[in-house]
XYZ file of C-alpha atoms in Angstrom:
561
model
C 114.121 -15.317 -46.618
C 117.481 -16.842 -47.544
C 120.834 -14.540 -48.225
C 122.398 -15.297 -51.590
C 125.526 -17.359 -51.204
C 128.882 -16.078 -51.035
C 130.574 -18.445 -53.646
C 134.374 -18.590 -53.949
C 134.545 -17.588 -57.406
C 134.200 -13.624 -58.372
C 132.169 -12.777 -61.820
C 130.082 -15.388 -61.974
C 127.222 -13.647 -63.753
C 129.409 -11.882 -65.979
C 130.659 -15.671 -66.471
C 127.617 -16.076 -67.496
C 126.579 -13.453 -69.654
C 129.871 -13.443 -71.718
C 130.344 -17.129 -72.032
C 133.788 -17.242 -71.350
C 133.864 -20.618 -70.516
C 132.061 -23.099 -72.268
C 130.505 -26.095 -71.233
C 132.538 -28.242 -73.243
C 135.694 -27.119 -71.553
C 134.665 -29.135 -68.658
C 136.060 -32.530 -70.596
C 139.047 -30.745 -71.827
C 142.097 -31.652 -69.912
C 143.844 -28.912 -70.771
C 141.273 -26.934 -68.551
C 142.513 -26.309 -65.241
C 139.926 -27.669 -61.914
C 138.618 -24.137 -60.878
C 137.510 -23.609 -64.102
C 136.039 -26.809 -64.695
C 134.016 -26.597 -61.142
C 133.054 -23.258 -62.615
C 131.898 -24.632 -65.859
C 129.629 -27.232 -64.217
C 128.456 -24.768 -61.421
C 127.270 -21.970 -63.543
C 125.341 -25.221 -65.353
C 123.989 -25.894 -62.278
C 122.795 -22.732 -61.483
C 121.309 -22.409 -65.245
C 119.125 -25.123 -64.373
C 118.043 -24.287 -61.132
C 117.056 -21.381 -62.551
C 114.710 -23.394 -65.140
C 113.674 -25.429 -61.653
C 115.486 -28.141 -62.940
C 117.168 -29.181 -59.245
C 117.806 -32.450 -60.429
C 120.112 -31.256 -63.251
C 121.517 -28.736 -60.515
C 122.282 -31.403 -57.991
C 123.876 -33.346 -60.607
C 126.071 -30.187 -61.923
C 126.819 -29.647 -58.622
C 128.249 -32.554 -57.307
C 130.530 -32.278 -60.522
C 131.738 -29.358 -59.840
C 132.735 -30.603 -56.202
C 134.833 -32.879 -57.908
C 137.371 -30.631 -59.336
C 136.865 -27.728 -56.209
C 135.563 -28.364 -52.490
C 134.605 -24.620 -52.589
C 132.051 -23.075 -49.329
C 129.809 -21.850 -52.451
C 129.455 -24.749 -54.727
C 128.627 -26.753 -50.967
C 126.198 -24.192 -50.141
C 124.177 -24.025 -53.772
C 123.904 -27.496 -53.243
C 122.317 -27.184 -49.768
C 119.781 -24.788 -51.141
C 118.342 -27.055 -53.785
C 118.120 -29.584 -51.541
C 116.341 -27.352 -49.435
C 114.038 -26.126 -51.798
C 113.213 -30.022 -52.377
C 112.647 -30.441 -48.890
C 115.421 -32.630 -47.940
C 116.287 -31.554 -45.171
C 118.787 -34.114 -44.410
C 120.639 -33.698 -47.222
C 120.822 -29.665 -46.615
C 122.255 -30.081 -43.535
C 124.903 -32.414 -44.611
C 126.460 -30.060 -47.362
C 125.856 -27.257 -45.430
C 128.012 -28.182 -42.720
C 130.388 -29.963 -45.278
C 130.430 -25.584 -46.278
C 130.843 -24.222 -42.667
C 133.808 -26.873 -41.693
C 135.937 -25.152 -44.437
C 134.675 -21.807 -43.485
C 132.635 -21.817 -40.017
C 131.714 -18.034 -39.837
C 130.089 -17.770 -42.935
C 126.846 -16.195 -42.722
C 125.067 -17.417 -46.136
C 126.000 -20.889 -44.926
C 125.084 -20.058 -41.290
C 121.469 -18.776 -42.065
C 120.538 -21.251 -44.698
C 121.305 -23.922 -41.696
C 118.933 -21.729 -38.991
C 116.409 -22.020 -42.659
C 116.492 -25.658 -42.437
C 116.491 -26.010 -38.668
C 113.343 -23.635 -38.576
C 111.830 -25.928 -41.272
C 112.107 -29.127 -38.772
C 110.519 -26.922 -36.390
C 113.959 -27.470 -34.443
C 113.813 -23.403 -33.112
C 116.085 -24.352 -30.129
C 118.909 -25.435 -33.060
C 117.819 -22.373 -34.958
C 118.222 -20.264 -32.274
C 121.808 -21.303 -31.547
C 122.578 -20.866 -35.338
C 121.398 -17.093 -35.505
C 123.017 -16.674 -32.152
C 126.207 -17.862 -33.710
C 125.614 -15.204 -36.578
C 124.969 -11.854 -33.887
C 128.315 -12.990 -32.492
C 130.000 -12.543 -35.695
C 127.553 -9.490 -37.233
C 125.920 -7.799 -34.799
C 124.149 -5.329 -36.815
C 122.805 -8.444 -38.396
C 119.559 -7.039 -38.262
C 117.232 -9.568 -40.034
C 119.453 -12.166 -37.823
C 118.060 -10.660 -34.687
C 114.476 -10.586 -35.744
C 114.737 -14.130 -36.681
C 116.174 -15.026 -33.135
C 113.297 -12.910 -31.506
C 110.617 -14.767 -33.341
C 111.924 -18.221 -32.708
C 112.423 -17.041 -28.800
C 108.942 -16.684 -29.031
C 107.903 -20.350 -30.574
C 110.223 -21.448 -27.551
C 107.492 -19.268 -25.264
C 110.938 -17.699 -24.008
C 109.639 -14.198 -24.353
C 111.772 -12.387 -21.539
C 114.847 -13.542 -24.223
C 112.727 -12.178 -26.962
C 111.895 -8.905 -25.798
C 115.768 -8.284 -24.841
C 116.496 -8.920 -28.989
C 113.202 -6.623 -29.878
C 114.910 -3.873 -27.217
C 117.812 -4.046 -29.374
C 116.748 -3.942 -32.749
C 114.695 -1.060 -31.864
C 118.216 0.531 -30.123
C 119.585 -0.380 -33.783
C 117.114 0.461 -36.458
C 114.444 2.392 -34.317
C 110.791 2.316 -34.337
C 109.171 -0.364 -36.866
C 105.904 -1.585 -37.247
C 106.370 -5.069 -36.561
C 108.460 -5.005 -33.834
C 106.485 -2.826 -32.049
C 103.880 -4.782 -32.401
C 105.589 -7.672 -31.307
C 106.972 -6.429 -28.312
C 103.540 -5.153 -27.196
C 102.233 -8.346 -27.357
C 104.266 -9.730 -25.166
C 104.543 -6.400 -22.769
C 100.205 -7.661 -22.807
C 101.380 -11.044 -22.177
C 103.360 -10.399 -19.075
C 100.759 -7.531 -17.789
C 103.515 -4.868 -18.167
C 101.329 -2.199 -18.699
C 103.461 0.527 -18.358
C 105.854 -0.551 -20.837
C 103.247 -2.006 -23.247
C 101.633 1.842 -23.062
C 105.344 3.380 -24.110
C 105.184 0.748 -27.058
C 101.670 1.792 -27.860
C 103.009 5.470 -27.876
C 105.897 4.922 -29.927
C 103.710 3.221 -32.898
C 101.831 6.536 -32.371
C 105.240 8.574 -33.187
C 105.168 6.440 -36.453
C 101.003 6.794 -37.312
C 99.361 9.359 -35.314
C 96.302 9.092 -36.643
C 95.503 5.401 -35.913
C 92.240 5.312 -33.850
C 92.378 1.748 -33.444
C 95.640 2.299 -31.479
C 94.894 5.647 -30.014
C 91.787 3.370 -28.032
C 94.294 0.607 -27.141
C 96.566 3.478 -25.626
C 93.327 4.740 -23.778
C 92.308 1.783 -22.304
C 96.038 0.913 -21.219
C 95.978 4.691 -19.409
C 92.453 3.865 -17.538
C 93.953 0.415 -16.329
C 96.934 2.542 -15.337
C 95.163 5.093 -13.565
C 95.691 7.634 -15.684
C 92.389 8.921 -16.274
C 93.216 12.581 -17.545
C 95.325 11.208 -20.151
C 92.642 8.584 -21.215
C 90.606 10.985 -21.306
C 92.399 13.520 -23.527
C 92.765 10.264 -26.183
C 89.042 9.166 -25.996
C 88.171 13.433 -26.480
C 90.178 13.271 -29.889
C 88.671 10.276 -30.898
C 85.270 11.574 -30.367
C 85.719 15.115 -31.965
C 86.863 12.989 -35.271
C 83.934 10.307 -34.743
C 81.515 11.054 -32.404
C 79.095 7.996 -33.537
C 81.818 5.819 -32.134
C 79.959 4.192 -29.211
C 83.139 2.575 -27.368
C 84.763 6.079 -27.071
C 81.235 7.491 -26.150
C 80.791 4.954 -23.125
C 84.588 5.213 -21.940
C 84.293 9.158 -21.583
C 80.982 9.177 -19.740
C 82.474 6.218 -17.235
C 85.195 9.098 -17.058
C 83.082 11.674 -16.349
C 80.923 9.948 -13.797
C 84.389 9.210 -12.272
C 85.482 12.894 -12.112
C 81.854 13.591 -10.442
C 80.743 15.502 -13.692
C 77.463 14.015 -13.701
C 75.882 16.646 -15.743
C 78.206 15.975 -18.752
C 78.043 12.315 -18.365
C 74.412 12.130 -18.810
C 74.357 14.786 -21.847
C 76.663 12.250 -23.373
C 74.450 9.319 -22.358
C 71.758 10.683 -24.046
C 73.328 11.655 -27.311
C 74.425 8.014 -27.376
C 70.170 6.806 -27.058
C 69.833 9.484 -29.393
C 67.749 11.609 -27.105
C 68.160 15.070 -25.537
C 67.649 14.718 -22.112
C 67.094 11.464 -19.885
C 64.441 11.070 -17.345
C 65.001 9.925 -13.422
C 64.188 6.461 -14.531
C 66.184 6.382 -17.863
C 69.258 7.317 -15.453
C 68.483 5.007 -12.656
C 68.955 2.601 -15.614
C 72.386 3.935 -16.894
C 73.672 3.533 -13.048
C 72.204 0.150 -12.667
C 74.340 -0.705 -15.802
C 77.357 -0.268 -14.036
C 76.356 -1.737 -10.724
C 75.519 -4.929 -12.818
C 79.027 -4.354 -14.425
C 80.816 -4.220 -10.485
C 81.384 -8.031 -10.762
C 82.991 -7.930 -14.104
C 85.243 -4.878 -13.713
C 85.866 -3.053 -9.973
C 86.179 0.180 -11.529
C 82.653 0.600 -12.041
C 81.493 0.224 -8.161
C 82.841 4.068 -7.988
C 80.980 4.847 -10.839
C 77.707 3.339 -9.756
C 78.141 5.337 -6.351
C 79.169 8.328 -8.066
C 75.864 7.998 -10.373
C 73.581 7.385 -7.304
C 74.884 9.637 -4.959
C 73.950 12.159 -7.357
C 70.643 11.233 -8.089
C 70.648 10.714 -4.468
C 70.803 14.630 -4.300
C 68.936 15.766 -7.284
C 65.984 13.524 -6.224
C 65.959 13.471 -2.250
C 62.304 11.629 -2.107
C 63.083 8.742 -4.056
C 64.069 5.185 -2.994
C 65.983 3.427 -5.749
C 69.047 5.725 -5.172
C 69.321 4.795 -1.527
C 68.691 1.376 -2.158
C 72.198 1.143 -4.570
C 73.963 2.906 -2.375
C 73.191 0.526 0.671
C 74.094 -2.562 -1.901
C 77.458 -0.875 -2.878
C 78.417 0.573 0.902
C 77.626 -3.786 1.529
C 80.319 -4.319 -0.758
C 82.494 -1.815 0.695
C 82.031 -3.557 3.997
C 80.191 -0.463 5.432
C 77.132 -2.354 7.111
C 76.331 0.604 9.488
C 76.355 3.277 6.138
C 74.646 0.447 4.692
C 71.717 0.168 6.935
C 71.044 4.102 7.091
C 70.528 3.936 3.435
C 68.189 1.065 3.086
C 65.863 2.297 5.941
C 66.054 5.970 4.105
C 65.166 3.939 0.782
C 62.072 2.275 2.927
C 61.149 5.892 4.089
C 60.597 7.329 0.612
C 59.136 3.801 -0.781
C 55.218 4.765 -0.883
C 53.713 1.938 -2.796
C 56.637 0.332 -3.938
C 57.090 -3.562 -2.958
C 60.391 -3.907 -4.620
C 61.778 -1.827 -1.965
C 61.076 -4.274 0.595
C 61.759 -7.621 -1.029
C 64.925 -6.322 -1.839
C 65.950 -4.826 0.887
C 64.578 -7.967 3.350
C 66.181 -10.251 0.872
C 69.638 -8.291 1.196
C 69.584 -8.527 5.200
C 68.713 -12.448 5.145
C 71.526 -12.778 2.821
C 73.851 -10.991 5.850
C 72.451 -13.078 8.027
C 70.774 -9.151 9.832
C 67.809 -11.635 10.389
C 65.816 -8.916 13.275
C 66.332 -6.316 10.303
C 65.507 -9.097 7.998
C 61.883 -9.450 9.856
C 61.732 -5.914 10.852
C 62.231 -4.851 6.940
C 59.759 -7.935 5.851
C 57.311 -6.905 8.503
C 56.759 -3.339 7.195
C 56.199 -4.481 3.841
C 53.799 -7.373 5.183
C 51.873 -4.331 6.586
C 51.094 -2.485 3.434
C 51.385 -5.880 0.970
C 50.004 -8.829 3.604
C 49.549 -10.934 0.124
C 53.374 -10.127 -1.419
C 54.566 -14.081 -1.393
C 58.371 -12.935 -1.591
C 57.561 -11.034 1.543
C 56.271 -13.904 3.698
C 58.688 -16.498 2.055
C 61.799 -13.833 3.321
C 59.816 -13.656 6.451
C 59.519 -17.364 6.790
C 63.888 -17.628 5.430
C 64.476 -15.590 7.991
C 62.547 -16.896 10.975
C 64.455 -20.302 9.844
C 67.801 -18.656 9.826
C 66.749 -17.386 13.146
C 66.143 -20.967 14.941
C 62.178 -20.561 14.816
C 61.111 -23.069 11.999
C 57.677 -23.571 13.328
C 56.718 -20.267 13.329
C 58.508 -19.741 9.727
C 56.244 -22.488 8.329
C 53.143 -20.352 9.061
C 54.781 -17.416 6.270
C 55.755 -20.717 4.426
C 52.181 -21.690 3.978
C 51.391 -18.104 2.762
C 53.953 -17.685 0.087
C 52.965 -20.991 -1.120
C 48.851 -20.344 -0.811
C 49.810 -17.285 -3.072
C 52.349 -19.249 -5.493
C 51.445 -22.731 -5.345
C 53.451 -23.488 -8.540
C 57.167 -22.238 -7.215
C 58.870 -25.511 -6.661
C 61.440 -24.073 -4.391
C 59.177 -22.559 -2.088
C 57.436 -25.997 -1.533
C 60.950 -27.965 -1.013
C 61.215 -25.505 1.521
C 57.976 -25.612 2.886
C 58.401 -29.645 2.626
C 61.731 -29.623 4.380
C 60.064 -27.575 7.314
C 57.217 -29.930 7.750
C 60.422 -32.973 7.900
C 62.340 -31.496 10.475
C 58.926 -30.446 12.620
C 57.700 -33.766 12.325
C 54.760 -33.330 10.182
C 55.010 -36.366 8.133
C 51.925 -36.326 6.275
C 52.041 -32.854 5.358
C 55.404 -33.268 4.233
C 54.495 -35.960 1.831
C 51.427 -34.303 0.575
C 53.636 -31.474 0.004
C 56.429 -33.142 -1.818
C 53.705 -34.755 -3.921
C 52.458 -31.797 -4.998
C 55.656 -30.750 -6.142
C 56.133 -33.766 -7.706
C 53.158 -33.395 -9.844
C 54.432 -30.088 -11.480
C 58.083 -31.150 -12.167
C 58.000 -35.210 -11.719
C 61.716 -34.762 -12.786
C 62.893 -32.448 -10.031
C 65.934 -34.193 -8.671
C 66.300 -31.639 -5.223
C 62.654 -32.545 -4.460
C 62.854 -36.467 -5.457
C 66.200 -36.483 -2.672
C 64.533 -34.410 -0.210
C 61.385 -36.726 -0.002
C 63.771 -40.219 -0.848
C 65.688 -39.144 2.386
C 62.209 -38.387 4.476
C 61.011 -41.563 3.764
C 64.282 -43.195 4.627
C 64.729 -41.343 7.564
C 60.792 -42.928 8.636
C 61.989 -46.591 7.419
C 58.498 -46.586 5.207
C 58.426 -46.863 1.459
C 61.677 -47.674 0.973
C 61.566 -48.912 -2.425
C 59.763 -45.957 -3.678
C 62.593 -43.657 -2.048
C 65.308 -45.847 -3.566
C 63.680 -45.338 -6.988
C 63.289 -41.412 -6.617
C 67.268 -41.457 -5.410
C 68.126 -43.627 -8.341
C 67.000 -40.676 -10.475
C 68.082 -37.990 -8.323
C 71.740 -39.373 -8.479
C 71.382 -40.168 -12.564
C 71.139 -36.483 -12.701
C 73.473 -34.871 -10.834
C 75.829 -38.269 -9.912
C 78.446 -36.099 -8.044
C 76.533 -34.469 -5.772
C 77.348 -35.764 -2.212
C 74.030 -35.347 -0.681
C 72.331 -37.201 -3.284
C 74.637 -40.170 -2.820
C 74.200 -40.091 0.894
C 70.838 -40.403 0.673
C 70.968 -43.271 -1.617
C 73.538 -45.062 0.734
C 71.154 -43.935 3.580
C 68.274 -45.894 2.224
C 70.786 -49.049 1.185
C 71.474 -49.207 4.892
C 67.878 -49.024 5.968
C 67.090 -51.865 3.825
C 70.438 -53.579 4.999
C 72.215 -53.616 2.385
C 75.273 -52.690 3.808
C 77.873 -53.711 1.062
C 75.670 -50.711 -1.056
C 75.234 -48.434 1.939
C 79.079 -48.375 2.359
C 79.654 -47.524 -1.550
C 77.638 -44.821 -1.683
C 78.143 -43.231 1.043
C 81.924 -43.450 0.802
C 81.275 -41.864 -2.720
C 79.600 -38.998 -0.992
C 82.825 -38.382 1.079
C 85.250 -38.558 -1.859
C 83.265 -35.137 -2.929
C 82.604 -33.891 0.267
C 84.704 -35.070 2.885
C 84.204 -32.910 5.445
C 80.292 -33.572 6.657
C 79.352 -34.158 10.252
C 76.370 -36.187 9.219
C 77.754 -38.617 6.013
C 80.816 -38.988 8.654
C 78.385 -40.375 11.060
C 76.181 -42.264 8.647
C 79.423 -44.132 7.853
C 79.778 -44.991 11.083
C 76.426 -46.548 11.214
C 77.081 -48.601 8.654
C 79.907 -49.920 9.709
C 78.614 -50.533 13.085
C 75.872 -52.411 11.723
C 78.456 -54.443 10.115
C 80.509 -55.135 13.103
C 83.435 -53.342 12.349
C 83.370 -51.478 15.731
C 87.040 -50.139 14.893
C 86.097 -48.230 11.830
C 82.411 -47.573 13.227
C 84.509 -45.686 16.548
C 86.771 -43.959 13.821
C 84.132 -42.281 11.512
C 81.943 -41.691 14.295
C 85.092 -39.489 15.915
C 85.764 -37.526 12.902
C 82.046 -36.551 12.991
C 82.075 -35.094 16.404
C 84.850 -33.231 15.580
C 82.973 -31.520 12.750
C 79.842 -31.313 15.098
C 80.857 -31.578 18.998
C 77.155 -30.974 19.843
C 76.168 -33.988 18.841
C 74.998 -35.298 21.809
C 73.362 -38.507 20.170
C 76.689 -39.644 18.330
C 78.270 -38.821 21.684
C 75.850 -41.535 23.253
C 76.676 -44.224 20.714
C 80.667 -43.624 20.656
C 80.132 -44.522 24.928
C 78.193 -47.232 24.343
C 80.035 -48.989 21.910
């Protein structure tokens, strides 16, 4: 929005009404040269008025002739503005401001035109020129905020909404604009006083009112959140945001009772059942990764089911998880062997529970844990596989392949359980059952690229087949061509058919995304050994044993060469 145009001469639309001056006059010498520029200027106005700016410009310029007035300049540098020539504006706009530099018309139909070119850091100047000479210029300084903002300068921006709010108080938009920003920056505390100043001007907006609620639970300030969400709920009660945010309050505060009443109204029931509240705790377990706040409502949830239902497991069982995440292993440990005491029939109990120990690398709790469930479910096949995991973890592979063998007797189509099963048989030596094994993956997912590298490598690793294992790495590395294993094992198998120049690309790929492994390090230097580069052989064979000084083999071949 453009001001009007302060033009030199007073009365012009009475000029106009009354006809005082004709058009004619503007040929009559007697006529002096105001009132000829005034004859052709209220013509061009006439037509601009019609939207005939041609007409105007040409009026205009003919009234220039007999007066270089700032308003005759400046009517010209709106039409051209309106035509989009934004060249032009600026040219008689500034021909207006070098006879009269302060003038604000002139001034803000410039800041117009600069904001047109999308030139906001020229625009910005202009309006700043304006404050200096007006600074109650109000629509000046919301101008100036908004182009701060397009410069993604909104510390300056938020100064100019401070003071227009100082100036005019509380408005709509700028309130609005200023918490957007406050958002922007993660001032919460300031974006909350915005939030509660639009509530001064509409205190009955709900949408705002849950903004301002949300902003108080992020601030900590639960009783005031709380007050909010309760008005909001005693004017809509079906509103199932509000309904969720007060019982996450309420579990909070440890009023369990009211948290589930409102839980329930929310299912549309009257009461819930053990299991139905199990469920509403498990919620915000699941929700722990997502937002922290809800860990201490998951362990406020459990501990009270805890205590209103001593003899059952699942309780215990969340609190061990969450007392893990709280890095309270000991609290954690009494908890999952009180969940195993009340567990009766219930595998879940130990699967999860052995699972969670493996995972925390507990492996003698791991067994101990897998073991009791083994006793009372010898045929669960998550039970023997953790078994097996953790027998692995534990440096006994050959043992863990017997538990192997049983998870897979049991679930013969999991492919992961017979890569693993596979990989046990590789590193034990037993070729053919490895092979049979892989095969038998094979068969169910023919595509599997982890089990098409893991028998590709076994083969290399035997020097036998080598052409089939460089056509099951071809495939493995078309489908995942970054992973560094993958490409290591195709380079592996170049250098056992010595093909060094390949053996050398690949594996050197597989260091660009993993540079840090002990054994593509090494296999490096075996190819480079093998092509007589002892220097570079000696130097990747160095950075291995650093990554693994137990190496004892590589330690063998660095003396020896």
């Amino acid at each position: 929005m453009l001001r009007c145009h302060k033009y030199i001469y007073a009365g012009v639309i009475l000029t106009l009404i009354i006809s005082k001056v004709s058009f004619s006059q503007a040929d009559n010498p007697k006529v002096s040269s105001n009132d000829k520029a005034l004859a052709f200027f209220i013509e061009g106005k006439t037509l601009e008025l019609q939207n005939d700016f041609i007409g105007a410009i040409e009026n205009y310029r003919m009234a220039l002739k007999h007066d270089k007035a700032v308003g005759i300049y400046h009517a010209l540098a709106q039409v051209y503005f309106k035509l989009s020539k934004f060249d032009e504006a600026k040219i008689e706009v500034n021909n207006a401001l070098r006879i009269d530099p302060d003038n604000e018309g002139c001034l803000e139909t410039l800041a117009g035109v600069y904001i047109a070119e999308k030139d906001f850091k020229m625009a910005a100047d202009t309006y700043e020129h304006i404050i200096r000479i007006d600074s109650n210029y109000t629509y000046g300084l919301y101008s100036l905020a908004r182009i701060y903002q397009e410069l993604k300068m909104p510390a300056k921006a938020i100064v100019i909404y401070e003071k227009i709010t100082d100036k005019i108080g509380y408005d709509f938009d700028v309130l609005n604009k200023m918490y957007e920003i406050y958002i922007n920056y993660k001032d919460y505390e300031k974006a909350e006083g915005v939030l509660e100043a639009i509530l001064t001007l509409d205190p009955f907006n709900i949408n705002v009112k849950k903004l301002l609620a949300s902003l108080y639970m992020r601030n900590g300030k639960t009783s005031d959140a709380r007050k909010l969400y309760e008005e909001i709920f005693t004017i809509n009660p079906e509103d199932k945001d509000v309904q969720t945010e007060l019982v996450k309050i309420y579990f909070k505060n440890n009023e369990s009772s009211k948290a589930f009443e409102n839980f329930s109204k929310m299912l549309g029931k009257d009461s819930l059942s053990y299991l139905e509240k199990v469920q509403v705790g498990e919620l915000y377990y699941n929700l722990i990764s997502q937002d922290e706040s809800s860990k201490e409502v998951a362990e406020n949830i459990f501990t009270n089911l805890s205590n209103e239902y001593p003899d059952r497991w699942i309780p215990y069982y969340y609190l061990g998880a969450i007392d893990l995440l709280n890095k309270k292993n000991s609290d954690a440990k009494d908890n999952f062997f009180r969940a195993i005491e009340f567990a009766d029939t219930s595998r879940e109990v130990y699967v999860n529970i052995s699972f969670t120990f493996f995972q925390q690398r507990e492996t003698d709790d791991a067994i101990k844990v897998a073991d009791a469930g083994l006793a009372k479910f010898p045929d669960e096949f998550r039970l023997n596989y953790i078994k097996g995991l953790s027998l692995q973890q534990s440096g006994n592979e050959k043992d863990a392949i017997v538990y192997f063998e049983k998870a897979v007797d049991v679930n013969s189509a999991d492919i992961g359980m017979l890569s693993t099963l596979a990989l046990a048989y590789d590193n034990q030596g037993y070729y053919e059952k490895s092979s049979a094994t892989y095969e038998k993956a094979l068969k169910i997912d023919p595509q599997n690229a982890l089990v098409l590298n893991n028998y590709a490598y076994n083969l290399s690793e035997r020097g036998i087949d080598l052409d089939k294992a460089l056509s099951m790495s071809k495939v493995a590395v078309d489908k995942d061509p970054q992973n560094a294993s993958y490409l290591d094992t195709m380079g592996w198998i170049y250098y056992k058919m010595k093909n060094y120049k390949q053996a050398k690309r690949y594996i050197e790929s597989s260091l660009a995304f993993n540079p840090n492994s002990a054994v593509v390090l090494e296999h490096l230097g075996d190819v480079y050994n093998a092509m007589k580069d002892n220097r570079n052989a000696l130097k990747f064979w160095k950075l291995s044993l650093e990554k693994n000084p137990n190496n004892k083999s590589l330690k063998d071949k660095i003396d020896f060469l």
